[in-house]
mmCIF file of C-alpha atoms and ligand atoms in Angstrom:
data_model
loop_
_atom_site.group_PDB
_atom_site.id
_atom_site.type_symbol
_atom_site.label_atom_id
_atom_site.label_comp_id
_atom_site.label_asym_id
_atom_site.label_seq_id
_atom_site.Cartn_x
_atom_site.Cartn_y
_atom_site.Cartn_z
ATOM 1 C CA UNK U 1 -5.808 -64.017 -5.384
ATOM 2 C CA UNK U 2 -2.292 -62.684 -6.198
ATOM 3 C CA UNK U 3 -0.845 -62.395 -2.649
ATOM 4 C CA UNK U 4 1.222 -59.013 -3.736
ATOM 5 C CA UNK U 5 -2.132 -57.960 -5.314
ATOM 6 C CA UNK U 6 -4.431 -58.183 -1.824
ATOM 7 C CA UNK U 7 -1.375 -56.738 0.413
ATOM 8 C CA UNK U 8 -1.324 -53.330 -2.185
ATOM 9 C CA UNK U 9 -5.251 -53.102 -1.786
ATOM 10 C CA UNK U 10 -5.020 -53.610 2.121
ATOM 11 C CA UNK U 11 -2.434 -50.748 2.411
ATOM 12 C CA UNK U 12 -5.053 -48.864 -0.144
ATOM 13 C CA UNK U 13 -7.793 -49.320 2.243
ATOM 14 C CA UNK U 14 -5.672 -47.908 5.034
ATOM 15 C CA UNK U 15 -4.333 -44.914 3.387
ATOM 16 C CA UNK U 16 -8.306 -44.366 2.325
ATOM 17 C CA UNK U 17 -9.292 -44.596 5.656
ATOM 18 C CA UNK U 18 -6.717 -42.311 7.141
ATOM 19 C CA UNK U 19 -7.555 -40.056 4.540
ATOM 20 C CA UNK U 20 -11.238 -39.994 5.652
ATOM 21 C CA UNK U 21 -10.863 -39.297 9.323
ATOM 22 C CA UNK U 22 -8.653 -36.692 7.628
ATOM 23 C CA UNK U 23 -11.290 -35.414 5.549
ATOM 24 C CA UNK U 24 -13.996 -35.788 8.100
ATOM 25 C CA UNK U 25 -11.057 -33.606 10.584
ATOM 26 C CA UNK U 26 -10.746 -30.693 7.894
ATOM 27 C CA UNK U 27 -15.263 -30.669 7.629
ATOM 28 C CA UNK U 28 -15.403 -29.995 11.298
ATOM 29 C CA UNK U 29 -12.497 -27.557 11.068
ATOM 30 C CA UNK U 30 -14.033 -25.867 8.110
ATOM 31 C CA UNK U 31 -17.408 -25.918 10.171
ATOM 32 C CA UNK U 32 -16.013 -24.044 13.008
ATOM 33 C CA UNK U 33 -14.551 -21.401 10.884
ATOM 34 C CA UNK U 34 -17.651 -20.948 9.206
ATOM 35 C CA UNK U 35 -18.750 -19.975 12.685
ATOM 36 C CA UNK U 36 -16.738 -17.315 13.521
ATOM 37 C CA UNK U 37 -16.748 -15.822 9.751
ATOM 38 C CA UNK U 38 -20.414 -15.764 10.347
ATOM 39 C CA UNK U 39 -20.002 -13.951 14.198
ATOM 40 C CA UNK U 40 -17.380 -11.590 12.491
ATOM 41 C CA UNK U 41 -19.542 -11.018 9.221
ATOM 42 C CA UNK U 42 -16.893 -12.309 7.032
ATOM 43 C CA UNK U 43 -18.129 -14.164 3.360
ATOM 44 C CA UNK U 44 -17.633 -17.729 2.717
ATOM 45 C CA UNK U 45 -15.958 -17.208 -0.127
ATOM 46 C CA UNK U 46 -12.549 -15.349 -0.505
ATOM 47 C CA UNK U 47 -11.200 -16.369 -4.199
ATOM 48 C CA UNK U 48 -7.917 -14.429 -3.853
ATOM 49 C CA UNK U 49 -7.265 -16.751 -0.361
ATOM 50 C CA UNK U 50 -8.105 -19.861 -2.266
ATOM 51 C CA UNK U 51 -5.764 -19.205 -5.144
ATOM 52 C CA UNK U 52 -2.817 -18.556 -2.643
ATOM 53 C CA UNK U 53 -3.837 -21.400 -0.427
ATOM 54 C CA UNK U 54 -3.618 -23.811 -3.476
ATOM 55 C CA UNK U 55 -0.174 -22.397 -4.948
ATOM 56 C CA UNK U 56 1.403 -23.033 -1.511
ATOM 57 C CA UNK U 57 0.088 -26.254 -0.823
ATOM 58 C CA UNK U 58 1.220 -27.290 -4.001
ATOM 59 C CA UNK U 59 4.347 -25.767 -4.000
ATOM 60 C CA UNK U 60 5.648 -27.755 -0.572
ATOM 61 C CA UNK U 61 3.897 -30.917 -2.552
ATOM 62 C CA UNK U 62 6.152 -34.089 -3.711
ATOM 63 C CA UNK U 63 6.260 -33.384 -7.771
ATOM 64 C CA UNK U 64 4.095 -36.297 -8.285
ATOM 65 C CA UNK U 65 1.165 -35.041 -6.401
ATOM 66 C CA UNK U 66 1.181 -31.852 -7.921
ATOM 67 C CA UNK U 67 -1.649 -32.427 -10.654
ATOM 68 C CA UNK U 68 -4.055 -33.978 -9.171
ATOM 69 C CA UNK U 69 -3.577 -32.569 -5.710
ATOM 70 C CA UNK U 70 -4.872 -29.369 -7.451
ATOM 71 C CA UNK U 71 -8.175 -31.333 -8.601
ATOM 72 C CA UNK U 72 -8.046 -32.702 -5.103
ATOM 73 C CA UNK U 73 -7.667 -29.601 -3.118
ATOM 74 C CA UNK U 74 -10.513 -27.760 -5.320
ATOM 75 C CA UNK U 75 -12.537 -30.603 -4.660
ATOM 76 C CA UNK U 76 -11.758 -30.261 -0.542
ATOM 77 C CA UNK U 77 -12.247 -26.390 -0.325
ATOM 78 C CA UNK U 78 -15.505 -26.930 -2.551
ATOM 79 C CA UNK U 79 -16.708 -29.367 0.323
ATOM 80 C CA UNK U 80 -15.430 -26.994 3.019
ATOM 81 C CA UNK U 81 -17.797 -23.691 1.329
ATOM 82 C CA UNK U 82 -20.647 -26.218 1.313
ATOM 83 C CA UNK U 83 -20.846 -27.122 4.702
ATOM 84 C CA UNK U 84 -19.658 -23.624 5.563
ATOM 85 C CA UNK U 85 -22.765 -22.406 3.432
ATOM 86 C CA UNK U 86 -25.079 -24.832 5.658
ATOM 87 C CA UNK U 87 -24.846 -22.731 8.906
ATOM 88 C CA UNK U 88 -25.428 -19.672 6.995
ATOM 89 C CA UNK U 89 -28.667 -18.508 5.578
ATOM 90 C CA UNK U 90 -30.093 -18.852 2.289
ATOM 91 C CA UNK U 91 -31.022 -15.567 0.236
ATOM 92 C CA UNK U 92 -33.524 -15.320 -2.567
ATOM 93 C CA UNK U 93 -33.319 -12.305 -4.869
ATOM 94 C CA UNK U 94 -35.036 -11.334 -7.882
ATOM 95 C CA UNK U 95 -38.250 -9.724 -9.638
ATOM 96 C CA UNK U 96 -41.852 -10.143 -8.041
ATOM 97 C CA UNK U 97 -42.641 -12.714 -9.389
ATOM 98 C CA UNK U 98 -39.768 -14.135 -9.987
ATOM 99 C CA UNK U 99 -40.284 -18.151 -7.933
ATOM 100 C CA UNK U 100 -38.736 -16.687 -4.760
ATOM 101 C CA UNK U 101 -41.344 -17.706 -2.724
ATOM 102 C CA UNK U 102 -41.754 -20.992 -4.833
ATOM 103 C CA UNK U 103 -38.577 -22.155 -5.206
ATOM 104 C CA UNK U 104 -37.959 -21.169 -1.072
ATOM 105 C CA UNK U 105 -40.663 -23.514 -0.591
ATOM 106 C CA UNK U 106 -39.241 -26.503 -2.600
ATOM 107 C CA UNK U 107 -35.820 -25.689 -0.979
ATOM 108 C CA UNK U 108 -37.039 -25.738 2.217
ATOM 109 C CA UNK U 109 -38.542 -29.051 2.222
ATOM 110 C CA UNK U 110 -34.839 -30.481 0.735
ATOM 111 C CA UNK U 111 -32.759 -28.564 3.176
ATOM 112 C CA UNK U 112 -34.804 -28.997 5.692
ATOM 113 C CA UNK U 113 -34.786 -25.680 6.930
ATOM 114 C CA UNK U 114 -37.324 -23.052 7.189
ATOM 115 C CA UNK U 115 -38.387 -20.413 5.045
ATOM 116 C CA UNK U 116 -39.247 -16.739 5.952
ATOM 117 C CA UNK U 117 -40.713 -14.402 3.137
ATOM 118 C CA UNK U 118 -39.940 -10.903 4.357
ATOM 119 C CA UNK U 119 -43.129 -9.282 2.777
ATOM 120 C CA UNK U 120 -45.013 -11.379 4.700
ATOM 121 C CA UNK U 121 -43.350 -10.684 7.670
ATOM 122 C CA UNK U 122 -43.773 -7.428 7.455
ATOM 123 C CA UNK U 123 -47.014 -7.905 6.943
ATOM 124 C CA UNK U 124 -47.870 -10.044 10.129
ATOM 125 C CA UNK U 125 -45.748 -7.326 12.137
ATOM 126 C CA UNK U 126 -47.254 -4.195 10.987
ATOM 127 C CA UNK U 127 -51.285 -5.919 10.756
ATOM 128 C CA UNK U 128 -50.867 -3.863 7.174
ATOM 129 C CA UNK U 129 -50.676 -4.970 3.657
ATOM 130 C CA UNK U 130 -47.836 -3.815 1.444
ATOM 131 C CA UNK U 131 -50.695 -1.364 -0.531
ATOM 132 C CA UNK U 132 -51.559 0.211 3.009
ATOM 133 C CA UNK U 133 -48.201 0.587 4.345
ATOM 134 C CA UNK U 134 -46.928 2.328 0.843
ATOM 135 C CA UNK U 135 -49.973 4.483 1.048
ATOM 136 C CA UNK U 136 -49.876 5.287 3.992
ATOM 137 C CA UNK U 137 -46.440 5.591 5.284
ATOM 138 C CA UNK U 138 -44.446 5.793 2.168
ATOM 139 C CA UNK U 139 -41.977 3.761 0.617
ATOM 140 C CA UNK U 140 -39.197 4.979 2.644
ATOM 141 C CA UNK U 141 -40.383 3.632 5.279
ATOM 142 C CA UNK U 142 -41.278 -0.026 3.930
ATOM 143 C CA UNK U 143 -37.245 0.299 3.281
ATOM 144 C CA UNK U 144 -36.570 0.672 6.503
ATOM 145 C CA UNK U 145 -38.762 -2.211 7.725
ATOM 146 C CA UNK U 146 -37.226 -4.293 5.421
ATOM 147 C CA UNK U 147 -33.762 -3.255 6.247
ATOM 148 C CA UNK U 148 -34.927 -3.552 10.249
ATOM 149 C CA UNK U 149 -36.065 -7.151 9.602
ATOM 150 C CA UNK U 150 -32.982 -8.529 7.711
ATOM 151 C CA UNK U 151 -30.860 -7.302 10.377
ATOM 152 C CA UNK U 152 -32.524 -9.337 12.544
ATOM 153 C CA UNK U 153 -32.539 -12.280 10.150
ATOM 154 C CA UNK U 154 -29.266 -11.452 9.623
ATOM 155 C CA UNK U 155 -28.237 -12.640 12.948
ATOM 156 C CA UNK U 156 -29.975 -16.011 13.967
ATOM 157 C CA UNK U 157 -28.815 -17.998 10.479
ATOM 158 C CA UNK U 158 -29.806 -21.282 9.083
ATOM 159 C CA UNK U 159 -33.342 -19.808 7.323
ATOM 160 C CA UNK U 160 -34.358 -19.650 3.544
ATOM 161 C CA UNK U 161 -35.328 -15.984 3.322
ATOM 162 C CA UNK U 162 -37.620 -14.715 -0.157
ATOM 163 C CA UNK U 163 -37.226 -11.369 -0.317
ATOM 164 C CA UNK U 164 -39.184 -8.539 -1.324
ATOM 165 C CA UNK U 165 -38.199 -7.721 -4.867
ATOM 166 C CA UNK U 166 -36.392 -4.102 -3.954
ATOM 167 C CA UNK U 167 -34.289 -5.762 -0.881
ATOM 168 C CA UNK U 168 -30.429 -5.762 -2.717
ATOM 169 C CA UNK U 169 -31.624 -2.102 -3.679
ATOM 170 C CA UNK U 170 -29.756 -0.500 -0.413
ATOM 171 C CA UNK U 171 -26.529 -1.298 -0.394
ATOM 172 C CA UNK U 172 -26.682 -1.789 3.917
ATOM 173 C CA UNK U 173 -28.971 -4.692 2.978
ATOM 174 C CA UNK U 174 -26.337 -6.090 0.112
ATOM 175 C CA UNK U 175 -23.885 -5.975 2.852
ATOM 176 C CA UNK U 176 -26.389 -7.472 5.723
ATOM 177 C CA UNK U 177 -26.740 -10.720 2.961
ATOM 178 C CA UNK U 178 -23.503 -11.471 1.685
ATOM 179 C CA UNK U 179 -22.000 -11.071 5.010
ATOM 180 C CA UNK U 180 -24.549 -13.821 6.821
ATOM 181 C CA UNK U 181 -25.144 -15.864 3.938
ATOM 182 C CA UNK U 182 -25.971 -16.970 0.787
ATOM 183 C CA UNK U 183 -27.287 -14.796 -1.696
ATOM 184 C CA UNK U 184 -28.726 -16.557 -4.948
ATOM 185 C CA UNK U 185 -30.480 -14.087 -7.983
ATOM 186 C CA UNK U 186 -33.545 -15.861 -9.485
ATOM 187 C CA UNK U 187 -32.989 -14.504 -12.724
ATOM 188 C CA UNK U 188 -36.105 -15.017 -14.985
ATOM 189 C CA UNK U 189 -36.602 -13.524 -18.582
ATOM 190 C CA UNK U 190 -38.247 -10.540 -18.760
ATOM 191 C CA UNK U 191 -41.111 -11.929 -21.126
ATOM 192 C CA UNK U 192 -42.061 -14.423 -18.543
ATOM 193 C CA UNK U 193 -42.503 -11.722 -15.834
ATOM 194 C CA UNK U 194 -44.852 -9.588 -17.203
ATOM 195 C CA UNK U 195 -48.395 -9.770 -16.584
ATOM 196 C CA UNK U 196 -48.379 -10.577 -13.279
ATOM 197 C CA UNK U 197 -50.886 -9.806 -10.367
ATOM 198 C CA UNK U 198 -50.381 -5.536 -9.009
ATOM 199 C CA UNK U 199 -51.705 -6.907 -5.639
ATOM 200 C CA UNK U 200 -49.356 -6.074 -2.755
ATOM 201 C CA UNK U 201 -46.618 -4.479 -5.285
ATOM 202 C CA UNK U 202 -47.458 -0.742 -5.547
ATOM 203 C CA UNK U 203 -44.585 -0.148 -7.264
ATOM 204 C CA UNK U 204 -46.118 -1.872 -10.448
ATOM 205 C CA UNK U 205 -49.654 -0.760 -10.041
ATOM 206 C CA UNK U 206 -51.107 0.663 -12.787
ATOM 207 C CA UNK U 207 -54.932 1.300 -13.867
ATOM 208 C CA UNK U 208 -53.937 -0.729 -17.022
ATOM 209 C CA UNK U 209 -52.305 -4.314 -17.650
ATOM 210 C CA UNK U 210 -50.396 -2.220 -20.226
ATOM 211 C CA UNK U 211 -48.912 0.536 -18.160
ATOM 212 C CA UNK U 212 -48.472 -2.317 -15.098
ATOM 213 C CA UNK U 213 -46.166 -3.957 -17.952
ATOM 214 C CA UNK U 214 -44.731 -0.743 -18.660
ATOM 215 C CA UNK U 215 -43.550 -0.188 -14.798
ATOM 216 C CA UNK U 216 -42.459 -3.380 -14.657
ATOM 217 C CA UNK U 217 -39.953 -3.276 -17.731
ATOM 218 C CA UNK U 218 -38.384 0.041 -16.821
ATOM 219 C CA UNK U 219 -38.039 -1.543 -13.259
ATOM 220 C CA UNK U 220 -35.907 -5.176 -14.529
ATOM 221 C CA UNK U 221 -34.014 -2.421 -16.775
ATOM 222 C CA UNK U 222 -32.918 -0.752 -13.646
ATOM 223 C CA UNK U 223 -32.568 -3.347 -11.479
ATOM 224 C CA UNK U 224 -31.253 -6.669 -13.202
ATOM 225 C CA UNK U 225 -27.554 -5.204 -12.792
ATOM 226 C CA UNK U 226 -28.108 -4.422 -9.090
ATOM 227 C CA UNK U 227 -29.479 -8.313 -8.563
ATOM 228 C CA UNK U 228 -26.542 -9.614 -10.462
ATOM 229 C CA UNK U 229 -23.739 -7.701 -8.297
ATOM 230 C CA UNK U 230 -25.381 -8.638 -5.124
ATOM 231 C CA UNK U 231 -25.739 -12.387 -5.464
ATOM 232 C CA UNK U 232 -23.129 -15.074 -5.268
ATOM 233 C CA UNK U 233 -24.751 -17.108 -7.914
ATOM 234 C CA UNK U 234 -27.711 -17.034 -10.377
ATOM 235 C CA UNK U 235 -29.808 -19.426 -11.402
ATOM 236 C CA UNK U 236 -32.765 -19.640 -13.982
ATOM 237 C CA UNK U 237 -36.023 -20.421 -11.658
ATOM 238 C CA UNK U 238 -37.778 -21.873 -14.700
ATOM 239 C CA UNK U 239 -35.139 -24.167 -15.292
ATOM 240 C CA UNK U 240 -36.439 -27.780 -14.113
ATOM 241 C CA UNK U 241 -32.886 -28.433 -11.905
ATOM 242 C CA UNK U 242 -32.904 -25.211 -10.596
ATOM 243 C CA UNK U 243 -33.588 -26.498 -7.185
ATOM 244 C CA UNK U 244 -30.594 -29.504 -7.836
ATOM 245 C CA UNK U 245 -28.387 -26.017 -8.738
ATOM 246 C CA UNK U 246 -28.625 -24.387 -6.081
ATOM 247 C CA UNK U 247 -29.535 -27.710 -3.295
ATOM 248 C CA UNK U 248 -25.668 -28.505 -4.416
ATOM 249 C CA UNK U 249 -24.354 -25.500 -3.001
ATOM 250 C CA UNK U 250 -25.392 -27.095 0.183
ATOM 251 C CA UNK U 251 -24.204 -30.419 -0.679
ATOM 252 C CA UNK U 252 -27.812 -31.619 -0.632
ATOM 253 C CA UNK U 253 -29.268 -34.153 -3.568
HETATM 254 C C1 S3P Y 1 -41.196 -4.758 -4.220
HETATM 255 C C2 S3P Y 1 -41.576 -6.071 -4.355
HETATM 256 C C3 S3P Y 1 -42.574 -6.722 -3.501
HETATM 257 C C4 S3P Y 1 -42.785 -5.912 -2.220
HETATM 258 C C5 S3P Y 1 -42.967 -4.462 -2.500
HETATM 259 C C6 S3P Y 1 -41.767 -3.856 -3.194
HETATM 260 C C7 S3P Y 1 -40.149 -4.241 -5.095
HETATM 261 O O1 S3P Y 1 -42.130 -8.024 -3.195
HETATM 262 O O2 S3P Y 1 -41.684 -6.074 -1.357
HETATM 263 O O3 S3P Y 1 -44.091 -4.313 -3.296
HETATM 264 O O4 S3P Y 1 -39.607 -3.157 -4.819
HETATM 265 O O5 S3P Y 1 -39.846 -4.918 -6.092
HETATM 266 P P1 S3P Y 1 -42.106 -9.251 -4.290
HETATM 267 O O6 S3P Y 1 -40.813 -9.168 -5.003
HETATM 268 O O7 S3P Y 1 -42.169 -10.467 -3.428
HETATM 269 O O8 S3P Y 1 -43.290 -9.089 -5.137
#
């Protein structure tokens, strides 16, 4: 081989492996910054900080590196979020019925991480179903069980929480997601959520499948805009890479 030829790759392989220890430096930096955001409840993502970070780090660049250190640095603070993300937990929102639950499961078994559905929670805690306690204590007071519970799930991190459908409804539990982790809207069409079981959801009980259909349309009317503002992302749970969208968020396959 060219002798000029094999001396440029060596220096290549040097500069790639400096480069990496470099990389792998920035990961662990990123990773302990993700732990005191998370302590001081601060998001992941701040897109106004990214912008500026870029335009000065390209601005004290040599002229050559300017185009694709862009590409490169979006590429490095994309890396950063994920692992950043990893610590933090993982927040299912949506309609019942939605996949939150089902897609939780899937994601679980990829992240390897475990799931908590706050209904069911609930549940275990109170020795009630979701009928009783509506019945018999109100719904007021299911909100503040739920808002009780993610505060406390809210401050261990690393779980794949399904919520119950009304959760990004308070604005205290908006607040309690977002600023431990996550937050990903299952957003499924309206036609495909309808004519779903009333059992444990009060809220959509009705003495007929019409009228449950009914309650349930005039509730995705109200609350679709409400899911959308609270999450980070959305995703389509009927969509067959729906768990590849949101696994890459956590830089898992
Ligand atoms: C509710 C949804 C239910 C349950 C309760 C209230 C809601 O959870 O928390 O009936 O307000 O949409 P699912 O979304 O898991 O059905």
């Amino acid at each position: 081989m060219d002798e000029r030829l094999s001396k440029l790759r060596g220096e290549l392989d040097s500069i790639d492996a400096e480069m990496l220890r470099l990389f792998a430096r920035r990961m662990e930096t990123a990773k302990v910054i993700g732990a005191v955001k998370r302590e001081a409840g601060i998001p992941v993502e701040d897109a106004e900080r990214e912008a500026e970070l870029i335009a000065a780090r390209l601005e004290e660049a040599p002229e050559e590196a300017r185009a694709g250190g862009e590409r490169l640095l979006r590429l490095l603070i994309e890396e950063s979020k994920a692992v950043q993300r990893a610590g933090l937990d993982l927040y299912l929102i949506g309609m019942p019925d939605c996949g939150k639950t089902r897609l939780g499961k899937k994601l679980a078994a990829r992240l390897g991480r475990p799931l908590v559905d706050t209904d069911k929670l609930i549940m275990e805690r109170t020795g009630m179903s979701i009928d009783e306690i509506f019945s018999k204590l109100g719904e007021e007071s299911f909100r503040d069980m739920e808002t009780a519970l993610l505060r406390s799930i809210a401050s261990r991190g690393g779980l794949i929480v399904a919520t119950g459908g009304g959760m990004p409804l308070r604005a205290e539990n908006v607040r309690l997601m977002r600023g431990s982790g996550t937050v990903v809207f299952l957003d499924r069409a309206l036609e495909r959520l309808l004519g779903q079981s009333t059992v444990n959801r009060p809220l959509i009980a009705g003495s007929t499948r019409e009228e449950s259909d009914e309650k349930l349309t005039r509730l995705y009317r109200e609350r679709r805009e409400a899911y959308q503002r609270a999450a980070h992302f959305s995703v389509d749970p009927d969509s067959p890479d729906a768990p590849d969208k949101v696994g890459i968020l956590f830089r898992i396959p």
